[in-house]
Structures are given as C-alpha cells and as structure tokens.
Amino acid sequence: DAKTTQPNSMESNEEEPVHLPCNHSTISGTDYIHWYRQLPSQGPEYVIHGLTSNVNNRMASLAIAEDRKSSTLILHRATLRDAAVYYCILKSNYQLIWGAGTKLIIKP
Amino acid sequence: GAGVSQSPRYKVAKRGQDVALRCDPISGHVSLFWYQQALGQGPEFLTYFQNEAQLDKSGLPSDRFFAERPEGSVSTLKIQRTQQEDSAVYLCASSLTFSNIQYFGAGTRLSVL
C-alpha cells in the first residue's frame, strides 16, 4: 500500500496562513489524495481531496505537485479552532490509507 | 441532519470479556467502515460493508473480531475474549457509496484491564 509522510508537528500563529506538507512518492495513478483532521476526543473530519488539479473549498486549499509525489494543505487564516491532527491520506478504491498525521499547534 | 452515532462512547472491560460496539450510520449510506485507532496513531482499516454484505474483512486482527450489518443499516463490532492489546478507539464511518467522502463517528474508547 502506498504511504504518506508528514512532519510530526507544526506551529503557526493565529490568523496567519498555514502550509502543511505531505510526501507520497509511491502514489499510484488512480489514488486520490484526501485530507482529514481530528480534534481531541473526536472522530476524523473531512477537509478536502483531489486527484491532479489544485482544489479549493470553504475550509482549505489543496496544492498537488505536477508529479503527484507531494501535496500541501493550505489553511488561509488559521484560528485556534484549527488546532488538530491533520492526516494526509491516499484513497485507493474504498480504502483510506492513513499516516501518523501532523499535529498543528496554533499560538494566540 | 444526524451524523454517524457510536455507542457506548467509553467501554471498560476485564480481560477475557466479550464486548459489542454499535454504529448507527447516516441514513441512506450504503457503505460502512470500521477502523481501529491506537493512541497517537492514525486509524487502521478493519472491515468494510456495502449494505449488508461484508466485502472486506482483511484488517480484522484476529478471529476474535467479528462485525455484522444484518439489515444494511446499524452495524455491530464484536470482540470476544478481549485482550489488553485490544485497547484502542474504534471508529465507524459511513459514506453514500464506496467512492464518496467518509463521515466518521466520535468513536468508542475501549480499555481492557
């Protein structure tokens, strides 16, 4: 199974943009890139997903490298409520293949 | 609308006891998934249902783990003769079809003493 690699943790200041990187060098052509986040004591929450093109929604933006071996989740203006573990995931058919995630710390 | 509901939220079991964890998916969602999440780790896939059919149980760690979804809606994950290594958060997710976004419940935290 293809895997993802993310930094263990990142810090950012409130109201500043945050760029969360993810490497997935063994991604296959049909794997989608998904991002979920998980707040303490809660289940994971969908953030965004894409295949090849960059994607935007109300929560975030997803920038995908041309060779698809890496991607970046962009939170345009982080708030304290965005503090969570962010998972970069490859979706193959119905399976979500999770890494260990990045713990995002937001400093007021 | 109602999301995915899991019960109980917390379960403490003595080693050797059987436990049953319940998942109520979003109404109309065909696909249902169970995951196991150890402390500090990402979720790991256990099993997948499409309606009442269990199409993939490759992630179940042993034959002590059993899942069912008899009427294609509510699902139960049963663990027989619990062991300490079964202590984890068990997450349930549902999606409209297998290719759609998965929506997760809050999970059941199982502690085996």
PDB file of C-alpha atoms in Angstrom:
ATOM      1  CA  ASP A   1       0.000   0.000   0.000  1.00  0.00           C
ATOM      2  CA  ALA A   2       1.150   3.495  -0.784  1.00  0.00           C
ATOM      3  CA  LYS A   3       2.148   5.531   2.245  1.00  0.00           C
ATOM      4  CA  THR A   4       2.311   9.178   3.180  1.00  0.00           C
ATOM      5  CA  THR A   5       4.957  11.043   5.152  1.00  0.00           C
ATOM      6  CA  GLN A   6       4.186  14.157   7.201  1.00  0.00           C
ATOM      7  CA  PRO A   7       6.039  16.183   9.845  1.00  0.00           C
ATOM      8  CA  ASN A   8       5.103  15.119  13.355  1.00  0.00           C
ATOM      9  CA  SER A   9       4.109  18.620  14.391  1.00  0.00           C
ATOM     10  CA  MET A  10       3.968  22.218  13.221  1.00  0.00           C
ATOM     11  CA  GLU A  11       3.327  25.531  14.927  1.00  0.00           C
ATOM     12  CA  SER A  12       1.670  28.599  13.498  1.00  0.00           C
ATOM     13  CA  ASN A  13       0.420  31.927  14.733  1.00  0.00           C
ATOM     14  CA  GLU A  14      -3.264  32.689  14.836  1.00  0.00           C
ATOM     15  CA  GLU A  15      -4.683  34.462  11.782  1.00  0.00           C
ATOM     16  CA  GLU A  16      -1.689  33.532   9.632  1.00  0.00           C
ATOM     17  CA  PRO A  17      -1.663  31.058   6.725  1.00  0.00           C
ATOM     18  CA  VAL A  18      -0.509  27.507   7.383  1.00  0.00           C
ATOM     19  CA  HIS A  19       1.082  25.175   4.848  1.00  0.00           C
ATOM     20  CA  LEU A  20       1.030  21.502   5.818  1.00  0.00           C
ATOM     21  CA  PRO A  21       3.257  19.346   3.592  1.00  0.00           C
ATOM     22  CA  CYS A  22       2.830  15.688   2.660  1.00  0.00           C
ATOM     23  CA  ASN A  23       5.035  13.325   0.656  1.00  0.00           C
ATOM     24  CA  HIS A  24       3.533  10.360  -1.165  1.00  0.00           C
ATOM     25  CA  SER A  25       6.241   9.249  -3.564  1.00  0.00           C
ATOM     26  CA  THR A  26       4.713   5.803  -4.180  1.00  0.00           C
ATOM     27  CA  ILE A  27       1.271   7.107  -5.146  1.00  0.00           C
ATOM     28  CA  SER A  28      -0.390   5.248  -7.993  1.00  0.00           C
ATOM     29  CA  GLY A  29      -2.208   6.870 -10.879  1.00  0.00           C
ATOM     30  CA  THR A  30      -5.680   6.169  -9.519  1.00  0.00           C
ATOM     31  CA  ASP A  31      -5.073   7.142  -5.872  1.00  0.00           C
ATOM     32  CA  TYR A  32      -6.885  10.227  -4.643  1.00  0.00           C
ATOM     33  CA  ILE A  33      -5.244  12.489  -2.057  1.00  0.00           C
ATOM     34  CA  HIS A  34      -7.520  13.148   0.913  1.00  0.00           C
ATOM     35  CA  TRP A  35      -7.016  15.304   3.987  1.00  0.00           C
ATOM     36  CA  TYR A  36      -8.878  14.777   7.230  1.00  0.00           C
ATOM     37  CA  ARG A  37      -8.370  16.420  10.593  1.00  0.00           C
ATOM     38  CA  GLN A  38      -9.069  15.121  14.064  1.00  0.00           C
ATOM     39  CA  LEU A  39      -9.732  17.256  17.113  1.00  0.00           C
ATOM     40  CA  PRO A  40      -9.122  15.768  20.563  1.00  0.00           C
ATOM     41  CA  SER A  41     -11.669  13.110  21.534  1.00  0.00           C
ATOM     42  CA  GLN A  42     -13.476  13.426  18.208  1.00  0.00           C
ATOM     43  CA  GLY A  43     -13.670  11.372  15.064  1.00  0.00           C
ATOM     44  CA  PRO A  44     -11.812  12.469  11.938  1.00  0.00           C
ATOM     45  CA  GLU A  45     -13.429  15.225   9.872  1.00  0.00           C
ATOM     46  CA  TYR A  46     -13.105  15.504   6.093  1.00  0.00           C
ATOM     47  CA  VAL A  47     -11.233  18.593   4.902  1.00  0.00           C
ATOM     48  CA  ILE A  48     -10.548  18.317   1.174  1.00  0.00           C
ATOM     49  CA  HIS A  49      -9.465  15.928  -1.575  1.00  0.00           C
ATOM     50  CA  GLY A  50      -8.054  15.968  -5.089  1.00  0.00           C
ATOM     51  CA  LEU A  51      -6.571  13.853  -7.847  1.00  0.00           C
ATOM     52  CA  THR A  52      -4.342  16.021 -10.042  1.00  0.00           C
ATOM     53  CA  SER A  53      -5.545  19.622 -10.042  1.00  0.00           C
ATOM     54  CA  ASN A  54      -5.406  22.074  -7.169  1.00  0.00           C
ATOM     55  CA  VAL A  55      -8.653  22.280  -5.198  1.00  0.00           C
ATOM     56  CA  ASN A  56     -10.313  24.942  -3.078  1.00  0.00           C
ATOM     57  CA  ASN A  57     -13.242  24.735  -0.678  1.00  0.00           C
ATOM     58  CA  ARG A  58     -14.533  26.767   2.245  1.00  0.00           C
ATOM     59  CA  MET A  59     -12.168  25.083   4.688  1.00  0.00           C
ATOM     60  CA  ALA A  60      -8.864  24.945   2.836  1.00  0.00           C
ATOM     61  CA  SER A  61      -6.911  24.678  -0.406  1.00  0.00           C
ATOM     62  CA  LEU A  62      -5.010  21.667  -1.688  1.00  0.00           C
ATOM     63  CA  ALA A  63      -1.968  22.136  -3.876  1.00  0.00           C
ATOM     64  CA  ILE A  64      -0.809  18.987  -5.696  1.00  0.00           C
ATOM     65  CA  ALA A  65       2.630  18.744  -7.281  1.00  0.00           C
ATOM     66  CA  GLU A  66       2.736  18.093 -11.001  1.00  0.00           C
ATOM     67  CA  ASP A  67       4.287  14.646 -10.482  1.00  0.00           C
ATOM     68  CA  ARG A  68       1.741  13.957  -7.678  1.00  0.00           C
ATOM     69  CA  LYS A  69       4.503  12.820  -5.331  1.00  0.00           C
ATOM     70  CA  SER A  70       3.714  15.540  -2.844  1.00  0.00           C
ATOM     71  CA  SER A  71       0.916  17.858  -1.824  1.00  0.00           C
ATOM     72  CA  THR A  72       0.297  20.757   0.538  1.00  0.00           C
ATOM     73  CA  LEU A  73      -2.786  21.596   2.555  1.00  0.00           C
ATOM     74  CA  ILE A  74      -3.212  25.329   2.950  1.00  0.00           C
ATOM     75  CA  LEU A  75      -5.257  26.921   5.705  1.00  0.00           C
ATOM     76  CA  HIS A  76      -5.538  30.528   4.636  1.00  0.00           C
ATOM     77  CA  ARG A  77      -6.097  32.076   8.047  1.00  0.00           C
ATOM     78  CA  ALA A  78      -5.646  29.719  10.972  1.00  0.00           C
ATOM     79  CA  THR A  79      -7.750  30.116  14.093  1.00  0.00           C
ATOM     80  CA  LEU A  80      -7.463  28.426  17.472  1.00  0.00           C
ATOM     81  CA  ARG A  81     -10.236  26.067  16.382  1.00  0.00           C
ATOM     82  CA  ASP A  82      -7.973  24.717  13.651  1.00  0.00           C
ATOM     83  CA  ALA A  83      -5.660  23.126  16.210  1.00  0.00           C
ATOM     84  CA  ALA A  84      -5.880  19.412  15.431  1.00  0.00           C
ATOM     85  CA  VAL A  85      -4.028  16.449  13.945  1.00  0.00           C
ATOM     86  CA  TYR A  86      -4.111  16.694  10.152  1.00  0.00           C
ATOM     87  CA  TYR A  87      -3.909  13.472   8.184  1.00  0.00           C
ATOM     88  CA  CYS A  88      -2.787  13.211   4.581  1.00  0.00           C
ATOM     89  CA  ILE A  89      -4.334  10.061   3.173  1.00  0.00           C
ATOM     90  CA  LEU A  90      -4.255   8.149  -0.068  1.00  0.00           C
ATOM     91  CA  LYS A  91      -7.597   6.685  -1.168  1.00  0.00           C
ATOM     92  CA  SER A  92      -7.415   3.600  -3.311  1.00  0.00           C
ATOM     93  CA  ASN A  93     -10.852   2.325  -4.334  1.00  0.00           C
ATOM     94  CA  TYR A  94     -12.690   2.371  -0.977  1.00  0.00           C
ATOM     95  CA  GLN A  95      -9.658   2.157   1.296  1.00  0.00           C
ATOM     96  CA  LEU A  96      -8.249   5.150   3.157  1.00  0.00           C
ATOM     97  CA  ILE A  97      -4.560   4.560   3.873  1.00  0.00           C
ATOM     98  CA  TRP A  98      -3.602   6.746   6.846  1.00  0.00           C
ATOM     99  CA  GLY A  99      -0.238   8.007   8.028  1.00  0.00           C
ATOM    100  CA  ALA A 100       0.601   9.277  11.502  1.00  0.00           C
ATOM    101  CA  GLY A 101      -0.533  12.851  10.807  1.00  0.00           C
ATOM    102  CA  THR A 102       0.773  16.303  11.713  1.00  0.00           C
ATOM    103  CA  LYS A 103      -0.211  17.872  14.996  1.00  0.00           C
ATOM    104  CA  LEU A 104      -0.925  21.523  14.264  1.00  0.00           C
ATOM    105  CA  ILE A 105      -0.420  23.893  17.170  1.00  0.00           C
ATOM    106  CA  ILE A 106      -1.874  27.395  16.869  1.00  0.00           C
ATOM    107  CA  LYS A 107      -0.338  30.116  19.011  1.00  0.00           C
ATOM    108  CA  PRO A 108      -2.599  33.007  20.005  1.00  0.00           C
TER     109      PRO A 108
ATOM    110  CA  GLY B   1     -29.056  16.162   9.988  1.00  0.00           C
ATOM    111  CA  ALA B   2     -27.835  13.340  12.207  1.00  0.00           C
ATOM    112  CA  GLY B   3     -24.289  12.210  11.733  1.00  0.00           C
ATOM    113  CA  VAL B   4     -22.709   8.848  12.467  1.00  0.00           C
ATOM    114  CA  SER B   5     -23.513   7.771  16.006  1.00  0.00           C
ATOM    115  CA  GLN B   6     -21.464   5.305  18.037  1.00  0.00           C
ATOM    116  CA  SER B   7     -22.230   3.750  21.392  1.00  0.00           C
ATOM    117  CA  PRO B   8     -21.030   3.422  24.002  1.00  0.00           C
ATOM    118  CA  ARG B   9     -18.517   6.286  23.938  1.00  0.00           C
ATOM    119  CA  TYR B  10     -16.411   4.539  26.564  1.00  0.00           C
ATOM    120  CA  LYS B  11     -16.164   0.895  27.490  1.00  0.00           C
ATOM    121  CA  VAL B  12     -14.075  -0.716  30.193  1.00  0.00           C
ATOM    122  CA  ALA B  13     -13.766  -4.475  30.004  1.00  0.00           C
ATOM    123  CA  LYS B  14     -11.923  -7.047  32.042  1.00  0.00           C
ATOM    124  CA  ARG B  15      -9.560  -9.214  30.084  1.00  0.00           C
ATOM    125  CA  GLY B  16     -11.472 -12.181  28.694  1.00  0.00           C
ATOM    126  CA  GLN B  17     -14.840 -10.425  28.490  1.00  0.00           C
ATOM    127  CA  ASP B  18     -16.792 -10.073  25.270  1.00  0.00           C
ATOM    128  CA  VAL B  19     -17.766  -6.587  24.085  1.00  0.00           C
ATOM    129  CA  ALA B  20     -20.131  -5.235  21.435  1.00  0.00           C
ATOM    130  CA  LEU B  21     -19.731  -1.809  19.872  1.00  0.00           C
ATOM    131  CA  ARG B  22     -22.582  -0.233  17.928  1.00  0.00           C
ATOM    132  CA  CYS B  23     -22.561   2.090  14.924  1.00  0.00           C
ATOM    133  CA  ASP B  24     -25.562   3.970  13.502  1.00  0.00           C
ATOM    134  CA  PRO B  25     -24.537   5.307  10.088  1.00  0.00           C
ATOM    135  CA  ILE B  26     -26.016   8.280   8.293  1.00  0.00           C
ATOM    136  CA  SER B  27     -29.398   7.284   6.868  1.00  0.00           C
ATOM    137  CA  GLY B  28     -29.146   6.099   3.280  1.00  0.00           C
ATOM    138  CA  HIS B  29     -25.415   5.498   3.326  1.00  0.00           C
ATOM    139  CA  VAL B  30     -24.614   2.254   1.580  1.00  0.00           C
ATOM    140  CA  SER B  31     -21.005   1.896   2.684  1.00  0.00           C
ATOM    141  CA  LEU B  32     -19.852   1.385   6.275  1.00  0.00           C
ATOM    142  CA  PHE B  33     -16.319   1.081   7.613  1.00  0.00           C
ATOM    143  CA  TRP B  34     -14.734   0.158  10.928  1.00  0.00           C
ATOM    144  CA  TYR B  35     -11.286   1.418  11.953  1.00  0.00           C
ATOM    145  CA  GLN B  36      -9.060   0.872  14.975  1.00  0.00           C
ATOM    146  CA  GLN B  37      -7.002   3.780  16.270  1.00  0.00           C
ATOM    147  CA  ALA B  38      -4.223   3.193  18.769  1.00  0.00           C
ATOM    148  CA  LEU B  39      -3.048   6.078  20.929  1.00  0.00           C
ATOM    149  CA  GLY B  40      -1.026   8.593  18.920  1.00  0.00           C
ATOM    150  CA  GLN B  41      -1.525   6.732  15.634  1.00  0.00           C
ATOM    151  CA  GLY B  42      -3.696   7.160  12.579  1.00  0.00           C
ATOM    152  CA  PRO B  43      -6.735   4.931  12.139  1.00  0.00           C
ATOM    153  CA  GLU B  44      -6.228   1.469  10.674  1.00  0.00           C
ATOM    154  CA  PHE B  45      -8.827  -0.192   8.477  1.00  0.00           C
ATOM    155  CA  LEU B  46     -10.650  -3.181   9.938  1.00  0.00           C
ATOM    156  CA  THR B  47     -13.591  -4.010   7.687  1.00  0.00           C
ATOM    157  CA  TYR B  48     -15.974  -2.684   5.011  1.00  0.00           C
ATOM    158  CA  PHE B  49     -19.657  -3.304   4.322  1.00  0.00           C
ATOM    159  CA  GLN B  50     -21.706  -2.484   1.279  1.00  0.00           C
ATOM    160  CA  ASN B  51     -25.300  -2.680   2.503  1.00  0.00           C
ATOM    161  CA  GLU B  52     -25.418  -5.951   4.483  1.00  0.00           C
ATOM    162  CA  ALA B  53     -22.542  -7.578   2.608  1.00  0.00           C
ATOM    163  CA  GLN B  54     -19.144  -7.616   4.287  1.00  0.00           C
ATOM    164  CA  LEU B  55     -16.908  -7.144   1.277  1.00  0.00           C
ATOM    165  CA  ASP B  56     -13.566  -6.808   3.011  1.00  0.00           C
ATOM    166  CA  LYS B  57     -12.548  -8.029   6.454  1.00  0.00           C
ATOM    167  CA  SER B  58      -8.833  -8.164   5.764  1.00  0.00           C
ATOM    168  CA  GLY B  59      -7.998  -5.711   8.553  1.00  0.00           C
ATOM    169  CA  LEU B  60      -9.584  -7.659  11.413  1.00  0.00           C
ATOM    170  CA  PRO B  61      -6.599  -8.546  13.630  1.00  0.00           C
ATOM    171  CA  SER B  62      -7.798 -11.970  14.743  1.00  0.00           C
ATOM    172  CA  ASP B  63     -10.743 -14.339  14.680  1.00  0.00           C
ATOM    173  CA  ARG B  64     -11.837 -12.813  17.988  1.00  0.00           C
ATOM    174  CA  PHE B  65     -13.074  -9.818  15.999  1.00  0.00           C
ATOM    175  CA  PHE B  66     -16.404 -10.090  14.231  1.00  0.00           C
ATOM    176  CA  ALA B  67     -18.560  -7.448  12.530  1.00  0.00           C
ATOM    177  CA  GLU B  68     -22.074  -7.573  11.168  1.00  0.00           C
ATOM    178  CA  ARG B  69     -24.626  -5.329   9.483  1.00  0.00           C
ATOM    179  CA  PRO B  70     -27.621  -7.625   9.085  1.00  0.00           C
ATOM    180  CA  GLU B  71     -30.152  -5.171   7.680  1.00  0.00           C
ATOM    181  CA  GLY B  72     -27.751  -2.893   5.859  1.00  0.00           C
ATOM    182  CA  SER B  73     -28.017  -0.108   8.404  1.00  0.00           C
ATOM    183  CA  VAL B  74     -26.800  -0.456  12.010  1.00  0.00           C
ATOM    184  CA  SER B  75     -23.537  -2.324  12.437  1.00  0.00           C
ATOM    185  CA  THR B  76     -22.010  -4.066  15.437  1.00  0.00           C
ATOM    186  CA  LEU B  77     -18.351  -4.818  16.020  1.00  0.00           C
ATOM    187  CA  LYS B  78     -17.914  -7.670  18.483  1.00  0.00           C
ATOM    188  CA  ILE B  79     -14.678  -8.581  20.204  1.00  0.00           C
ATOM    189  CA  GLN B  80     -14.569 -11.891  22.005  1.00  0.00           C
ATOM    190  CA  ARG B  81     -12.257 -12.715  24.904  1.00  0.00           C
ATOM    191  CA  THR B  82     -10.779  -9.209  24.961  1.00  0.00           C
ATOM    192  CA  GLN B  83      -7.034  -8.787  25.473  1.00  0.00           C
ATOM    193  CA  GLN B  84      -5.080  -5.757  26.665  1.00  0.00           C
ATOM    194  CA  GLU B  85      -3.776  -5.146  23.147  1.00  0.00           C
ATOM    195  CA  ASP B  86      -7.382  -4.582  22.014  1.00  0.00           C
ATOM    196  CA  SER B  87      -7.430  -1.297  23.965  1.00  0.00           C
ATOM    197  CA  ALA B  88      -7.936   1.440  21.362  1.00  0.00           C
ATOM    198  CA  VAL B  89     -10.526   3.798  19.911  1.00  0.00           C
ATOM    199  CA  TYR B  90     -12.835   2.059  17.468  1.00  0.00           C
ATOM    200  CA  LEU B  91     -14.145   4.380  14.776  1.00  0.00           C
ATOM    201  CA  CYS B  92     -17.064   3.835  12.450  1.00  0.00           C
ATOM    202  CA  ALA B  93     -17.519   5.738   9.187  1.00  0.00           C
ATOM    203  CA  SER B  94     -20.210   5.730   6.529  1.00  0.00           C
ATOM    204  CA  SER B  95     -20.402   7.048   3.000  1.00  0.00           C
ATOM    205  CA  LEU B  96     -23.107   7.308   0.356  1.00  0.00           C
ATOM    206  CA  THR B  97     -21.188   4.882  -1.822  1.00  0.00           C
ATOM    207  CA  PHE B  98     -17.675   3.489  -1.568  1.00  0.00           C
ATOM    208  CA  SER B  99     -16.227   6.299  -3.696  1.00  0.00           C
ATOM    209  CA  ASN B 100     -17.742   9.154  -1.682  1.00  0.00           C
ATOM    210  CA  ILE B 101     -16.440  11.027   1.351  1.00  0.00           C
ATOM    211  CA  GLN B 102     -16.417   9.031   4.586  1.00  0.00           C
ATOM    212  CA  TYR B 103     -18.117  10.588   7.612  1.00  0.00           C
ATOM    213  CA  PHE B 104     -16.891   9.449  10.999  1.00  0.00           C
ATOM    214  CA  GLY B 105     -18.483   8.950  14.358  1.00  0.00           C
ATOM    215  CA  ALA B 106     -16.814  10.103  17.563  1.00  0.00           C
ATOM    216  CA  GLY B 107     -15.605   6.586  18.292  1.00  0.00           C
ATOM    217  CA  THR B 108     -15.758   4.141  21.180  1.00  0.00           C
ATOM    218  CA  ARG B 109     -12.762   4.132  23.501  1.00  0.00           C
ATOM    219  CA  LEU B 110     -12.202   0.576  24.715  1.00  0.00           C
ATOM    220  CA  SER B 111      -9.981  -0.040  27.713  1.00  0.00           C
ATOM    221  CA  VAL B 112      -9.204  -3.641  28.590  1.00  0.00           C
ATOM    222  CA  LEU B 113      -7.894  -4.124  32.131  1.00  0.00           C
TER     223      LEU B 113
END
